[in-house]
Short mmCIF file of C-alpha atoms in Angstrom, two decimals:
data_model
loop_
_atom_site.label_atom_id
_atom_site.label_comp_id
_atom_site.label_asym_id
_atom_site.label_seq_id
_atom_site.Cartn_x
_atom_site.Cartn_y
_atom_site.Cartn_z
CA MET V 1 101.47 -26.83 36.48
CA LYS V 2 104.93 -27.08 34.94
CA GLN V 3 106.09 -30.50 33.63
CA LEU V 4 110.10 -30.49 34.15
CA SER V 5 112.61 -32.48 32.36
CA ARG V 6 115.99 -33.70 33.32
CA GLY V 7 118.16 -30.83 33.89
CA GLU V 8 115.56 -28.11 34.02
CA ARG V 9 115.48 -25.40 36.61
CA LEU V 10 112.83 -23.57 38.24
CA ALA V 11 112.82 -20.33 40.49
CA LEU V 12 110.70 -20.82 43.42
CA ALA V 13 109.90 -17.17 44.48
CA SER V 14 106.90 -16.56 42.15
CA TYR V 15 105.29 -20.09 43.44
CA ALA V 16 106.20 -19.95 47.03
CA PRO V 17 107.46 -16.45 48.16
CA ASP V 18 107.02 -17.68 51.79
CA GLY V 19 109.74 -20.22 51.30
CA ALA V 20 107.09 -23.03 52.22
CA VAL V 21 107.07 -26.16 49.55
CA GLN V 22 106.01 -29.61 49.71
CA ALA V 23 107.62 -32.38 47.52
CA GLY V 24 105.28 -35.33 46.86
CA LEU V 25 107.08 -38.60 45.97
CA SER V 26 105.41 -41.59 44.54
CA ALA V 27 106.76 -44.96 42.65
CA GLN V 28 105.37 -47.94 41.15
CA GLY V 29 106.90 -51.36 40.60
CA LEU V 30 109.66 -50.94 43.03
CA ALA V 31 109.60 -50.12 46.82
CA LEU V 32 111.66 -47.05 47.19
CA ASP V 33 113.18 -45.35 50.40
CA PHE V 34 113.42 -41.50 50.18
CA ALA V 35 115.84 -39.24 51.88
CA CYS V 36 116.89 -35.73 51.81
CA PHE V 37 120.31 -34.30 52.26
CA ALA V 38 121.23 -30.77 53.36
CA LEU V 39 124.43 -29.83 51.84
CA ASP V 40 127.19 -27.18 52.08
CA ALA V 41 128.98 -25.38 49.21
CA GLY V 42 131.31 -28.06 48.98
CA GLY V 43 128.52 -30.69 48.35
CA LYS V 44 128.87 -32.32 51.51
CA LEU V 45 126.16 -32.95 54.33
CA VAL V 46 126.43 -29.91 56.81
CA GLU V 47 126.06 -32.61 59.64
CA GLU V 48 124.58 -35.93 60.27
CA ARG V 49 121.52 -34.44 61.85
CA TYR V 50 120.86 -32.79 58.16
CA MET V 51 119.79 -36.14 56.70
CA THR V 52 116.20 -36.53 56.87
CA PHE V 53 114.63 -39.98 56.41
CA PHE V 54 112.23 -42.42 58.03
CA ASN V 55 114.73 -43.01 60.78
CA GLN V 56 115.42 -39.15 61.33
CA PRO V 57 112.18 -37.42 60.30
CA GLN V 58 113.09 -33.62 60.80
CA THR V 59 116.21 -31.60 60.63
CA PRO V 60 117.16 -29.61 64.19
CA CYS V 61 115.77 -26.35 62.48
CA GLY V 62 112.79 -27.60 61.44
CA GLY V 63 113.41 -26.56 57.69
CA VAL V 64 112.83 -30.02 56.49
CA ARG V 65 110.81 -32.81 57.53
CA VAL V 66 109.30 -36.05 56.37
CA GLY V 67 105.58 -35.92 55.78
CA ALA V 68 102.73 -37.02 53.48
CA VAL V 69 101.68 -34.51 50.57
CA GLY V 70 98.27 -34.92 49.50
CA ALA V 71 97.68 -38.23 48.04
CA ASP V 72 101.35 -39.22 48.07
CA ARG V 73 102.28 -41.18 51.19
CA ASP V 74 105.98 -40.22 50.75
CA GLY V 75 107.29 -36.99 50.73
CA PHE V 76 109.04 -33.84 52.37
CA VAL V 77 107.81 -30.55 53.81
CA PHE V 78 110.43 -27.54 53.57
CA GLN V 79 110.75 -24.23 55.29
CA PHE V 80 113.71 -22.72 53.44
CA GLY V 81 113.54 -19.80 55.80
CA ARG V 82 114.50 -21.95 58.78
CA LEU V 83 117.66 -23.56 57.31
CA PRO V 84 120.96 -22.18 58.41
CA ALA V 85 123.14 -20.21 56.06
CA SER V 86 125.60 -22.93 55.79
CA VAL V 87 123.11 -25.02 53.96
CA GLU V 88 123.34 -24.41 50.19
CA ARG V 89 121.56 -27.12 48.54
CA VAL V 90 118.96 -29.77 49.56
CA THR V 91 118.97 -32.78 47.67
CA ILE V 92 116.03 -35.26 47.34
CA THR V 93 117.03 -38.97 46.74
CA ALA V 94 115.59 -42.44 46.41
CA SER V 95 116.96 -45.98 47.00
CA ILE V 96 115.74 -49.41 46.60
CA ASP V 97 114.32 -50.97 49.78
CA GLY V 98 115.38 -54.54 49.01
CA GLY V 99 116.60 -56.27 45.73
CA GLY V 100 116.20 -55.14 42.18
CA THR V 101 117.54 -52.21 39.97
CA MET V 102 116.14 -48.82 39.20
CA ALA V 103 115.42 -50.26 35.39
CA GLN V 104 112.44 -52.13 37.11
CA LEU V 105 110.69 -48.97 38.17
CA GLN V 106 107.57 -48.84 36.14
CA ALA V 107 106.88 -44.93 36.89
CA GLY V 108 107.63 -42.40 39.47
CA SER V 109 107.06 -38.67 40.22
CA LEU V 110 108.25 -35.76 42.31
CA ARG V 111 105.67 -33.26 42.76
CA LEU V 112 106.17 -29.64 44.07
CA VAL V 113 103.29 -28.18 45.94
CA SER V 114 102.84 -24.75 47.54
CA ALA V 115 99.89 -23.28 49.44
CA GLN V 116 98.30 -22.49 46.06
CA GLY V 117 98.81 -26.00 44.95
CA GLU V 118 100.96 -28.16 42.68
CA PHE V 119 103.04 -26.02 40.42
CA ALA V 120 105.78 -28.50 38.92
CA ARG V 121 106.22 -32.12 38.45
CA PHE V 122 109.09 -34.32 37.58
CA ASP V 123 108.32 -37.68 36.34
CA PHE V 124 110.81 -40.47 35.84
CA SER V 125 110.84 -44.37 35.10
CA GLY V 126 112.97 -47.38 34.74
CA ARG V 127 113.80 -46.41 31.07
CA ASP V 128 115.86 -43.59 32.57
CA PHE V 129 118.16 -45.87 34.26
CA ALA V 130 119.76 -49.28 34.21
CA ALA V 131 121.46 -51.20 36.94
CA GLU V 132 121.49 -48.44 39.40
CA GLN V 133 120.07 -48.79 42.95
CA ALA V 134 119.76 -45.28 43.80
CA VAL V 135 119.07 -41.97 42.24
CA MET V 136 119.29 -38.21 43.09
CA LEU V 137 115.97 -37.04 42.04
CA GLY V 138 116.05 -33.22 42.53
CA GLU V 139 117.87 -30.41 44.07
CA PHE V 140 116.79 -27.12 45.76
CA TYR V 141 119.78 -24.62 45.53
CA ARG V 142 120.26 -20.93 46.58
CA LYS V 143 120.91 -18.45 43.73
CA ASP V 144 120.64 -14.56 43.93
CA GLY V 145 119.34 -14.67 47.33
CA GLY V 146 116.57 -17.14 46.56
CA TRP V 147 115.90 -20.76 46.16
CA ARG V 148 115.42 -22.87 43.09
CA PHE V 149 114.78 -26.25 41.87
CA MET V 150 116.69 -28.35 39.50
CA ALA V 151 115.36 -31.79 38.07
CA VAL V 152 118.27 -34.21 38.44
CA GLY V 153 117.38 -37.84 37.88
CA GLN V 154 121.07 -38.97 38.23
CA GLY V 155 121.51 -42.80 39.15
CA PHE V 156 124.29 -44.25 41.49
CA ASN V 157 125.42 -48.04 41.81
CA GLY V 158 124.75 -48.73 45.14
CA GLY V 159 121.82 -48.02 47.58
CA LEU V 160 121.28 -45.56 50.45
CA ALA V 161 124.84 -46.45 51.90
CA ALA V 162 126.38 -45.36 48.66
CA LEU V 163 124.39 -42.13 48.73
CA VAL V 164 125.14 -41.21 52.28
CA THR V 165 129.10 -41.91 51.61
CA HIS V 166 128.67 -39.76 48.62
CA PHE V 167 127.87 -36.84 50.62
CA GLY V 168 130.29 -37.27 53.15
CA ALA V 169 128.54 -38.90 56.10
CA ASP V 170 129.33 -42.20 57.94
CA VAL V 171 127.37 -45.48 57.21
CA ALA V 172 127.13 -47.28 60.79
CA ASP V 173 128.40 -50.83 60.72
CA THR V 174 128.47 -51.03 56.95
CA PRO V 175 131.42 -50.79 54.88
CA ALA V 176 130.82 -47.70 52.67
CA PRO V 177 131.12 -48.43 49.01
CA VAL V 178 132.44 -45.86 46.63
CA PRO V 179 129.64 -44.56 44.55
CA ALA V 180 129.80 -44.99 40.91
CA PRO V 181 127.86 -42.55 39.15
CA ALA V 182 125.80 -43.60 36.20
CA PRO V 183 126.33 -42.67 32.50
CA PRO V 184 125.40 -38.70 31.97
CA PRO V 185 121.45 -38.28 31.58
CA PRO V 186 120.41 -38.09 27.89
CA PRO V 187 120.48 -34.65 26.16
CA LEU V 188 117.85 -32.18 27.36
CA PRO V 189 114.66 -32.34 24.92
CA LYS V 190 114.58 -29.91 22.11
CA PRO V 191 111.46 -28.16 23.59
CA ALA V 192 113.78 -26.57 26.18
CA THR V 193 116.14 -24.84 23.53
CA ILE V 194 112.90 -23.83 21.75
CA ASN V 195 111.40 -22.25 24.83
CA LEU V 196 114.63 -20.32 25.71
CA GLU V 197 114.93 -19.00 22.08
CA LYS V 198 111.18 -17.85 22.32
CA ARG V 199 111.92 -16.11 25.57
CA VAL V 200 114.91 -14.31 24.15
CA GLU V 201 113.05 -13.11 21.12
CA GLN V 202 110.31 -11.90 23.37
CA ALA V 203 112.48 -10.25 26.05
CA ALA V 204 115.76 -9.26 23.92
CA PRO V 205 115.44 -9.66 20.33
CA GLN V 206 118.56 -7.76 19.76
CA LEU V 207 120.20 -10.90 21.31
CA VAL V 208 118.76 -13.69 19.21
CA SER V 209 121.50 -13.99 16.72
CA LEU V 210 124.10 -13.84 19.36
CA VAL V 211 122.30 -16.83 21.29
CA LYS V 212 122.16 -18.83 18.27
CA SER V 213 125.90 -18.26 17.10
CA ALA V 214 127.01 -19.33 20.77
CA GLY V 215 124.88 -22.50 20.15
CA VAL V 216 126.90 -23.34 17.02
CA SER V 217 130.07 -22.90 18.58
CA LEU V 218 129.02 -25.22 21.58
CA ALA V 219 127.47 -27.78 19.38
CA LYS V 220 130.68 -27.98 17.50
CA VAL V 221 132.80 -28.87 20.62
CA GLY V 222 129.88 -31.37 22.05
CA LEU V 223 128.60 -28.96 24.57
CA ALA V 224 125.14 -28.19 22.99
CA GLU V 225 123.55 -29.56 26.19
CA HIS V 226 126.14 -28.44 28.62
CA ARG V 227 125.01 -26.59 31.70
CA ALA V 228 126.96 -23.98 33.94
CA ARG V 229 126.86 -20.93 35.52
CA VAL V 230 128.28 -17.99 33.88
CA CYS V 231 130.46 -15.01 35.51
CA LEU V 232 131.76 -11.94 33.91
CA VAL V 233 134.66 -10.26 35.71
CA LEU V 234 135.29 -6.72 34.54
CA ASP V 235 138.50 -4.52 34.99
CA ILE V 236 137.55 -1.12 36.08
CA SER V 237 141.19 0.42 36.23
CA GLY V 238 141.40 3.82 34.70
CA SER V 239 142.87 2.63 31.69
CA MET V 240 139.72 1.08 30.66
CA SER V 241 137.93 4.59 30.48
CA ALA V 242 137.79 4.67 26.63
CA LEU V 243 136.60 1.22 26.24
CA TYR V 244 133.75 1.85 28.51
CA LYS V 245 132.94 5.18 27.00
CA LYS V 246 132.70 3.94 23.41
CA GLY V 247 130.34 1.38 24.52
CA LEU V 248 132.73 -1.66 23.76
CA VAL V 249 132.53 -3.23 27.05
CA GLN V 250 128.71 -3.21 26.99
CA ARG V 251 128.55 -4.87 23.59
CA PHE V 252 131.27 -7.50 24.74
CA ALA V 253 129.11 -8.12 27.94
CA GLU V 254 126.09 -8.88 25.78
CA ARG V 255 128.00 -11.39 23.85
CA ILE V 256 128.78 -13.06 27.05
CA LEU V 257 125.25 -12.76 28.30
CA ALA V 258 124.07 -14.67 25.29
CA LEU V 259 126.45 -17.42 26.02
CA GLY V 260 125.09 -17.42 29.61
CA CYS V 261 121.69 -18.01 28.22
CA ARG V 262 123.04 -21.03 26.47
CA PHE V 263 124.57 -22.46 29.36
CA ASP V 264 122.01 -21.41 32.13
CA ASP V 265 118.45 -21.04 31.20
CA ASP V 266 117.77 -18.53 33.92
CA GLY V 267 118.71 -15.81 31.53
CA ALA V 268 121.16 -14.21 33.58
CA ILE V 269 124.95 -13.93 34.38
CA ASP V 270 126.83 -12.98 37.61
CA VAL V 271 129.16 -9.88 37.26
CA PHE V 272 132.19 -8.66 39.50
CA LEU V 273 134.21 -5.49 38.97
CA PHE V 274 137.72 -5.01 40.16
CA GLY V 275 140.27 -2.24 40.23
CA ARG V 276 141.72 -1.47 43.59
CA ASN V 277 138.72 -2.99 45.28
CA VAL V 278 136.32 -5.67 44.18
CA HIS V 279 132.63 -5.04 43.76
CA ARG V 280 129.81 -7.64 43.00
CA GLY V 281 127.19 -6.19 40.66
CA GLU V 282 123.52 -7.05 40.26
CA PRO V 283 123.07 -10.25 37.83
CA MET V 284 123.04 -8.99 34.00
CA GLY V 285 119.83 -10.47 32.53
CA LEU V 286 117.27 -10.22 29.67
CA ASP V 287 115.42 -7.62 31.70
CA ASN V 288 118.36 -5.22 32.34
CA PHE V 289 121.20 -5.73 30.04
CA SER V 290 120.52 -2.93 27.61
CA ASN V 291 122.22 -0.04 29.63
CA TYR V 292 123.75 -2.31 32.14
CA VAL V 293 127.52 -1.51 31.99
CA ARG V 294 126.91 2.24 31.72
CA GLU V 295 124.75 2.10 34.83
CA ILE V 296 126.96 -0.14 36.85
CA ILE V 297 129.98 1.94 35.98
CA GLU V 298 127.91 5.07 37.60
CA ARG V 299 127.78 3.11 40.62
CA HIS V 300 131.28 2.08 40.90
CA PRO V 301 133.56 4.48 39.12
CA LEU V 302 136.98 3.49 37.61
CA GLU V 303 139.64 3.07 40.01
CA GLY V 304 143.23 3.01 40.35
CA ASP V 305 145.36 -0.19 40.42
CA THR V 306 144.53 -3.63 39.09
CA ARG V 307 144.33 -6.57 41.35
CA TYR V 308 143.53 -10.12 39.66
CA GLY V 309 144.06 -11.92 42.79
CA ALA V 310 141.78 -9.96 44.98
CA ALA V 311 139.18 -10.46 42.20
CA MET V 312 139.65 -14.13 42.07
CA GLU V 313 139.33 -14.53 45.62
CA ALA V 314 136.04 -12.76 45.69
CA VAL V 315 134.49 -15.04 42.96
CA ARG V 316 135.66 -18.09 44.67
CA ARG V 317 134.28 -16.81 48.07
CA TYR V 318 130.97 -16.29 46.36
CA TYR V 319 130.40 -19.72 44.63
CA PHE V 320 132.35 -21.73 47.18
CA PRO V 321 132.26 -19.99 50.44
CA ASP V 322 133.20 -23.15 52.60
CA ALA V 323 136.77 -22.31 51.61
CA GLY V 324 136.59 -18.67 52.20
CA GLY V 325 138.72 -17.79 49.04
CA GLY V 326 141.52 -19.58 50.81
CA GLU V 327 143.46 -23.05 50.01
CA ARG V 328 141.40 -25.79 49.52
CA LYS V 329 142.95 -29.45 50.74
CA ALA V 330 140.11 -31.44 49.36
CA THR V 331 138.47 -31.23 45.92
CA CYS V 332 134.86 -29.50 45.95
CA GLN V 333 132.16 -31.08 43.66
CA ALA V 334 129.12 -29.42 42.12
CA ALA V 335 126.40 -30.32 39.75
CA LEU V 336 126.85 -26.91 37.77
CA PRO V 337 130.43 -25.89 37.03
CA VAL V 338 131.37 -21.99 36.79
CA TYR V 339 132.53 -20.54 33.58
CA VAL V 340 134.38 -17.16 34.37
CA MET V 341 135.06 -14.75 31.60
CA PHE V 342 137.86 -12.44 32.93
CA VAL V 343 138.49 -9.42 31.04
CA THR V 344 141.59 -6.77 31.59
CA ASP V 345 143.81 -4.43 29.76
CA GLY V 346 146.79 -4.53 32.05
CA SER V 347 148.98 -6.33 34.37
CA THR V 348 148.13 -7.01 38.14
CA SER V 349 149.75 -5.63 41.33
CA ASP V 350 149.27 -8.87 43.16
CA LYS V 351 150.64 -11.54 41.25
CA PRO V 352 151.53 -13.82 44.10
CA LEU V 353 148.09 -13.98 45.24
CA THR V 354 146.88 -14.54 41.63
CA GLU V 355 149.13 -17.52 41.19
CA ARG V 356 148.03 -18.94 44.69
CA GLN V 357 144.28 -18.37 43.76
CA LEU V 358 144.70 -20.22 40.42
CA ARG V 359 146.31 -23.09 42.06
CA TRP V 360 143.74 -23.50 44.79
CA ALA V 361 140.79 -23.02 42.41
CA SER V 362 142.05 -25.98 40.41
CA ARG V 363 140.35 -28.15 43.12
CA GLU V 364 136.86 -26.50 42.37
CA PRO V 365 134.54 -26.69 39.47
CA ILE V 366 135.44 -23.29 38.20
CA PHE V 367 137.15 -22.35 34.77
CA TRP V 368 138.97 -18.94 34.20
CA GLN V 369 138.92 -17.77 30.79
CA PHE V 370 141.20 -14.75 30.61
CA MET V 371 141.15 -12.18 27.82
CA GLY V 372 143.55 -9.35 27.49
CA ILE V 373 142.90 -6.07 25.70
CA GLY V 374 146.10 -4.94 24.17
CA LYS V 375 148.98 -5.93 21.92
CA GLY V 376 149.56 -9.67 20.80
CA LYS V 377 150.04 -11.89 17.91
CA LYS V 378 148.57 -14.95 16.86
CA SER V 379 150.33 -18.48 17.26
CA LYS V 380 150.32 -20.56 14.22
CA SER V 381 149.70 -23.66 16.34
CA LYS V 382 146.89 -22.49 18.32
CA ARG V 383 144.33 -19.93 18.53
CA LEU V 384 145.62 -18.75 21.90
CA ILE V 385 148.13 -15.69 21.87
CA ASN V 386 151.89 -16.36 21.88
CA PHE V 387 153.52 -13.12 23.38
CA ALA V 388 156.72 -12.17 22.38
CA ASP V 389 156.20 -8.44 22.70
CA SER V 390 153.03 -8.67 24.73
CA ASP V 391 151.30 -6.53 27.35
CA PHE V 392 150.29 -9.72 29.12
CA PRO V 393 153.41 -11.87 29.77
CA PHE V 394 151.87 -12.70 33.32
CA LEU V 395 148.59 -13.80 31.91
CA GLU V 396 150.64 -16.23 29.46
CA LYS V 397 152.44 -17.52 32.57
CA LEU V 398 149.08 -18.26 34.14
CA ASP V 399 147.87 -20.24 31.21
CA GLU V 400 151.02 -22.52 31.76
CA LEU V 401 151.06 -22.18 35.63
CA ASP V 402 152.30 -25.45 37.46
CA GLY V 403 151.25 -26.81 40.74
CA ARG V 404 147.46 -27.16 39.66
CA LEU V 405 145.30 -30.23 39.98
CA LEU V 406 144.31 -29.68 36.32
CA ASP V 407 144.60 -26.82 33.80
CA ASN V 408 141.60 -24.59 34.79
CA ALA V 409 142.48 -21.57 32.72
CA GLY V 410 142.53 -20.35 29.15
CA PHE V 411 143.87 -17.19 27.74
CA PHE V 412 143.73 -14.87 24.44
CA SER V 413 144.39 -11.46 23.70
CA VAL V 414 142.34 -8.84 21.40
CA GLU V 415 143.39 -5.33 20.38
CA ARG V 416 139.78 -4.46 20.96
CA PRO V 417 136.81 -6.21 22.52
CA ASP V 418 135.05 -6.13 19.19
CA GLU V 419 137.91 -7.39 17.19
CA HIS V 420 136.45 -10.98 16.41
CA ALA V 421 133.02 -11.53 14.69
CA ASP V 422 130.74 -13.40 16.79
CA ALA V 423 131.30 -16.81 15.80
CA ALA V 424 135.02 -16.58 15.91
CA LEU V 425 134.70 -15.15 19.52
CA TYR V 426 132.62 -18.02 20.93
CA ASP V 427 135.06 -20.49 19.15
CA LEU V 428 137.83 -18.67 21.27
CA LEU V 429 135.88 -18.93 24.40
CA MET V 430 135.42 -22.65 23.81
CA ASP V 431 139.02 -23.24 22.90
CA GLU V 432 140.15 -24.92 26.25
CA TYR V 433 137.00 -25.36 28.23
CA PRO V 434 135.76 -28.42 26.66
CA ASP V 435 138.83 -30.34 27.61
CA TRP V 436 138.58 -28.84 31.08
CA VAL V 437 134.97 -30.02 31.56
CA LYS V 438 136.35 -33.73 30.53
CA GLN V 439 139.23 -33.46 33.11
CA ALA V 440 136.88 -32.02 35.89
CA LYS V 441 134.51 -34.80 35.59
CA GLY V 442 137.26 -37.35 35.57
CA LYS V 443 138.75 -35.63 38.93
CA GLY V 444 135.16 -35.84 40.37
CA LEU V 445 134.81 -31.93 40.39
CA ILE V 446 131.44 -32.22 38.32
CA PHE V 447 128.74 -34.82 38.71
#
């Protein structure tokens, strides 16, 4: 049985391959009401019938229902295969039934149980909270065709009504208070980092020094415990041929995988390729990284043309399908932001679409780090590149593009992908991202 800490994630496939999971819930010292919200990619309730609680004990599809789990009187029974495709996340919450605050909670637990028995547990208590009256305990979410679980433990000022409003539903006959998120949870315990490093040492010892170097750069900017999804977007236009043949793209991809290991403990990053067309590859992870780039280029040979905008549209559609890659009027919220490493050696043939995509994406929890491979000169005032005689005037323009909710992109250039030592590269990758994280949280894009 695995004991989970705040922020820790768990793939369910090996524990419940049939998609049948039960969540047993218990609390001592406070009377709590438990509820379950089935959410779309934008973090909103897919419809009001998909809020499951004592007054509405089952979703229309039967994918979630209220039920006791073993000795726990309260709980939920999940059949993830029954949930419609529009459901991207399922969040378990608790709110106080009556007066009091979550700080008065003596002890509580969320137990995950499959046909083989209990396989994971998340314990929480009043020490984790202050004056909140509600809390998001845990969340199931889709990734790579399967379901995973994350222990959340995030408090809210306000009770059930605040949670309902937060997830975009109506509270009948009750003014809907605006939920005020509690202070961010404390840093993840050191054992999580130790376990990650042991896993890398066992599965991919070649990456150990890279993972440590990435960790140093993250610590310098206050993101040592930050969590995010990482996506690598690679130009496969014909002019990239020599870089692929020399193995330079493979080695660069390994450095991004190491960053991904620091950001996301599943040990994998998503990969997209673009030239004339856009292709989504299988994730690059600790088990398949050694020849990953060579093998994926064999499956998707280099193409003519370079289309940034088409690639950005595909990435957005993958992570935030509710907008369909198009314009988004309202902001989109997620627990985990997306860090995109976008690599190219030339200009794009779809500049208007690229500008629109970057503007539209500014309302989503996604950051675009562009790296141009070509000529450029270092700026004295920033680590970014100031292009007087540059191969990338358009990327420089994107870095300063107007009409965005917030600055959601960074840009630098190298003559070769291996131009910088590991530490210097990771510092470059963290040049603008930390400020974006702060702004994104302020705008409510990240909770």
